[in-house]
Amino acid sequence: VQSFQHVRDDEVSSLVTKIRLSCLNKGGPLNLTEMLLTASSNIVSLCVLGKKADEEEENIGDSNKLGELSRRLEEQIAAFCVGDTFPSLGWLDVLSGLIGRLNATARAFDALLDQVIEEHTNKVSKGSGHDDDQSDKKDFVDILLQLRQDGMLGAELSQDNLKAIILVCPSSQPASLNYFNY
């Protein structure tokens, strides 16, 4: 918790600056709910993945940002699923496209997590993660990769194991993602 103090400090400072600038420029009502949710999502995603939730991805495209994927998944999970209420009519969810949209979102999350793990692996292999200044700024993925490399887990962690741990990490996603069957 203490090692991520710099992340919290930076994001809270950024939030206060946004609120101050919004008050100076607009003078009207602010959507503090959205600002607080964005700040908390950014804090969690920086601690777990090392990047902001709404940070643009050059290789994947705008529609696959972590924040966008999380919101899309929340909407899809909250949607009425006929098969949950009437199991014999579950085929209607396939016809309506809900199952296809859920599968597409799952594939997008999978691709995003593959990219994040690959970026962290490349960073460690290039040696940029071992200097003293950066050792205090490791995120959850860096720690998992270090544990895997050192063999301290007692079991081999595959790429799929790493992605599952990241998704299950209780603070790494909105509450609705806890219901996402990866």
CSV table of C-alpha atoms in Angstrom, one decimal:
chain,number,residue,atom,x,y,z
A,1,VAL,CA,0.0,0.0,0.0
A,2,GLN,CA,2.8,2.4,0.9
A,3,SER,CA,4.6,1.7,-2.3
A,4,PHE,CA,1.7,3.1,-4.3
A,5,GLN,CA,1.5,6.4,-2.3
A,6,HIS,CA,3.0,8.3,-5.3
A,7,VAL,CA,0.1,7.1,-7.5
A,8,ARG,CA,-2.5,8.2,-5.1
A,9,ASP,CA,-0.8,11.6,-4.6
A,10,ASP,CA,-0.5,12.2,-8.4
A,11,GLU,CA,-4.1,11.3,-9.1
A,12,VAL,CA,-5.6,13.2,-6.2
A,13,SER,CA,-3.5,16.2,-7.3
A,14,SER,CA,-4.8,15.8,-10.8
A,15,LEU,CA,-8.3,15.5,-9.6
A,16,VAL,CA,-8.1,18.7,-7.5
A,17,THR,CA,-6.6,20.6,-10.4
A,18,LYS,CA,-9.5,19.4,-12.7
A,19,ILE,CA,-12.0,20.5,-10.1
A,20,ARG,CA,-10.3,23.9,-9.7
A,21,LEU,CA,-10.1,24.5,-13.4
A,22,SER,CA,-13.7,23.5,-14.0
A,23,CYS,CA,-14.8,25.9,-11.3
A,24,LEU,CA,-12.8,28.7,-12.7
A,25,ASN,CA,-13.8,28.1,-16.4
A,26,LYS,CA,-17.4,27.0,-16.2
A,27,GLY,CA,-18.7,28.2,-12.8
A,28,GLY,CA,-21.6,25.8,-13.2
A,29,PRO,CA,-22.3,22.4,-11.7
A,30,LEU,CA,-19.7,19.7,-11.8
A,31,ASN,CA,-20.2,16.0,-12.2
A,32,LEU,CA,-18.1,15.0,-9.2
A,33,THR,CA,-19.3,11.4,-9.5
A,34,GLU,CA,-17.7,11.0,-12.9
A,35,MET,CA,-14.5,12.7,-11.8
A,36,LEU,CA,-14.2,10.6,-8.6
A,37,LEU,CA,-14.9,7.4,-10.5
A,38,THR,CA,-12.3,8.3,-13.1
A,39,ALA,CA,-9.7,9.1,-10.5
A,40,SER,CA,-10.4,5.9,-8.5
A,41,SER,CA,-10.3,3.8,-11.7
A,42,ASN,CA,-7.0,5.5,-12.7
A,43,ILE,CA,-5.5,4.8,-9.3
A,44,VAL,CA,-6.4,1.1,-9.4
A,45,SER,CA,-5.3,0.6,-13.0
A,46,LEU,CA,-2.0,2.3,-12.4
A,47,CYS,CA,-1.3,0.2,-9.3
A,48,VAL,CA,-2.3,-3.1,-11.1
A,49,LEU,CA,-1.4,-2.5,-14.7
A,50,GLY,CA,0.9,0.5,-14.7
A,51,LYS,CA,-1.3,2.6,-17.0
A,52,LYS,CA,-4.3,4.8,-16.6
A,53,ALA,CA,-7.8,3.3,-17.3
A,54,ASP,CA,-8.5,5.9,-20.0
A,55,GLU,CA,-5.1,6.0,-21.5
A,56,GLU,CA,-5.1,5.6,-25.3
A,57,GLU,CA,-3.6,2.4,-26.7
A,58,GLU,CA,-1.6,3.0,-29.9
A,59,ASN,CA,-1.5,-0.7,-30.9
A,60,ILE,CA,-5.1,-1.7,-30.1
A,61,GLY,CA,-7.1,1.4,-30.9
A,62,ASP,CA,-9.3,3.8,-29.0
A,63,SER,CA,-12.3,1.4,-28.6
A,64,ASN,CA,-10.2,-1.0,-26.5
A,65,LYS,CA,-9.0,1.3,-23.8
A,66,LEU,CA,-9.2,-0.3,-20.4
A,67,GLY,CA,-11.8,2.2,-19.2
A,68,GLU,CA,-13.9,1.8,-22.3
A,69,LEU,CA,-13.8,-2.0,-22.0
A,70,SER,CA,-14.8,-1.8,-18.4
A,71,ARG,CA,-17.7,0.4,-19.1
A,72,ARG,CA,-18.8,-1.7,-22.1
A,73,LEU,CA,-18.6,-4.9,-19.9
A,74,GLU,CA,-20.6,-3.2,-17.1
A,75,GLU,CA,-23.4,-2.3,-19.6
A,76,GLN,CA,-23.4,-5.8,-21.0
A,77,ILE,CA,-23.5,-7.5,-17.6
A,78,ALA,CA,-26.3,-5.2,-16.5
A,79,ALA,CA,-28.4,-5.9,-19.6
A,80,PHE,CA,-31.4,-8.2,-19.3
A,81,CYS,CA,-30.3,-11.8,-20.1
A,82,VAL,CA,-33.3,-13.9,-21.0
A,83,GLY,CA,-31.4,-17.1,-20.4
A,84,ASP,CA,-30.8,-16.2,-16.8
A,85,THR,CA,-34.5,-15.9,-16.1
A,86,PHE,CA,-35.7,-18.6,-18.4
A,87,PRO,CA,-32.9,-21.1,-19.1
A,88,SER,CA,-34.9,-22.8,-21.9
A,89,LEU,CA,-35.0,-19.5,-23.8
A,90,GLY,CA,-31.3,-18.9,-23.6
A,91,TRP,CA,-31.1,-19.1,-27.4
A,92,LEU,CA,-32.8,-15.7,-27.5
A,93,ASP,CA,-29.6,-14.1,-26.0
A,94,VAL,CA,-27.7,-15.5,-28.9
A,95,LEU,CA,-30.2,-14.2,-31.4
A,96,SER,CA,-30.3,-10.7,-29.8
A,97,GLY,CA,-26.5,-10.5,-30.0
A,98,LEU,CA,-25.8,-10.3,-26.3
A,99,ILE,CA,-23.7,-13.4,-26.2
A,100,GLY,CA,-21.7,-12.3,-29.2
A,101,ARG,CA,-21.1,-8.8,-27.7
A,102,LEU,CA,-20.0,-10.5,-24.4
A,103,ASN,CA,-17.6,-12.8,-26.3
A,104,ALA,CA,-16.2,-9.8,-28.3
A,105,THR,CA,-15.6,-7.9,-25.1
A,106,ALA,CA,-13.9,-11.0,-23.5
A,107,ARG,CA,-11.6,-11.2,-26.6
A,108,ALA,CA,-10.8,-7.5,-26.3
A,109,PHE,CA,-9.9,-7.9,-22.6
A,110,ASP,CA,-7.8,-10.9,-23.4
A,111,ALA,CA,-5.9,-8.9,-26.1
A,112,LEU,CA,-5.4,-6.0,-23.8
A,113,LEU,CA,-4.0,-8.1,-21.0
A,114,ASP,CA,-1.7,-9.9,-23.4
A,115,GLN,CA,-0.4,-6.6,-24.5
A,116,VAL,CA,0.1,-5.3,-20.9
A,117,ILE,CA,1.9,-8.5,-19.9
A,118,GLU,CA,4.1,-8.4,-23.0
A,119,GLU,CA,5.0,-4.7,-22.4
A,120,HIS,CA,5.9,-5.5,-18.8
A,121,THR,CA,7.9,-8.6,-19.9
A,122,ASN,CA,9.8,-6.5,-22.5
A,123,LYS,CA,10.5,-3.8,-19.9
A,124,VAL,CA,12.0,-6.3,-17.5
A,125,SER,CA,14.0,-8.1,-20.2
A,126,LYS,CA,15.5,-4.7,-21.3
A,127,GLY,CA,16.6,-4.1,-17.7
A,128,SER,CA,14.6,-0.9,-17.3
A,129,GLY,CA,12.7,-2.4,-14.4
A,130,HIS,CA,15.8,-3.0,-12.2
A,131,ASP,CA,17.2,0.4,-11.5
A,132,ASP,CA,16.8,1.7,-8.0
A,133,ASP,CA,14.5,4.6,-8.9
A,134,GLN,CA,12.0,2.2,-10.6
A,135,SER,CA,12.2,-0.6,-8.0
A,136,ASP,CA,9.8,1.4,-5.8
A,137,LYS,CA,7.4,2.1,-8.7
A,138,LYS,CA,6.5,-1.5,-9.6
A,139,ASP,CA,2.9,-2.3,-10.3
A,140,PHE,CA,1.1,-5.6,-9.6
A,141,VAL,CA,2.0,-7.1,-13.0
A,142,ASP,CA,5.7,-6.3,-12.4
A,143,ILE,CA,5.5,-8.1,-9.0
A,144,LEU,CA,3.8,-11.1,-10.5
A,145,LEU,CA,6.4,-11.4,-13.3
A,146,GLN,CA,9.2,-11.0,-10.8
A,147,LEU,CA,7.7,-13.8,-8.6
A,148,ARG,CA,7.3,-16.0,-11.7
A,149,GLN,CA,10.9,-15.3,-12.8
A,150,ASP,CA,12.3,-16.0,-9.3
A,151,GLY,CA,10.3,-19.2,-9.0
A,152,MET,CA,9.0,-18.2,-5.6
A,153,LEU,CA,5.4,-19.2,-6.2
A,154,GLY,CA,5.9,-23.0,-6.1
A,155,ALA,CA,3.9,-23.4,-9.3
A,156,GLU,CA,4.4,-22.3,-12.9
A,157,LEU,CA,2.4,-19.3,-13.9
A,158,SER,CA,1.3,-19.4,-17.5
A,159,GLN,CA,0.1,-16.4,-19.5
A,160,ASP,CA,-3.5,-17.4,-18.9
A,161,ASN,CA,-2.8,-17.8,-15.1
A,162,LEU,CA,-1.4,-14.3,-15.0
A,163,LYS,CA,-4.4,-12.8,-16.9
A,164,ALA,CA,-6.8,-14.6,-14.5
A,165,ILE,CA,-5.0,-13.3,-11.4
A,166,ILE,CA,-5.1,-9.8,-12.8
A,167,LEU,CA,-8.8,-10.0,-13.5
A,168,VAL,CA,-9.6,-11.6,-10.2
A,169,CYS,CA,-7.5,-9.1,-8.3
A,170,PRO,CA,-10.3,-7.6,-6.1
A,171,SER,CA,-9.3,-4.0,-6.6
A,172,SER,CA,-8.3,-4.2,-10.2
A,173,GLN,CA,-11.7,-3.6,-11.7
A,174,PRO,CA,-15.2,-2.3,-11.0
A,175,ALA,CA,-17.4,-4.5,-8.9
A,176,SER,CA,-19.3,-5.8,-11.9
A,177,LEU,CA,-16.2,-7.4,-13.3
A,178,ASN,CA,-16.2,-9.8,-10.3
A,179,TYR,CA,-19.1,-11.6,-12.1
A,180,PHE,CA,-17.3,-11.8,-15.3
A,181,ASN,CA,-16.5,-15.5,-15.9
A,182,TYR,CA,-13.1,-15.3,-17.6
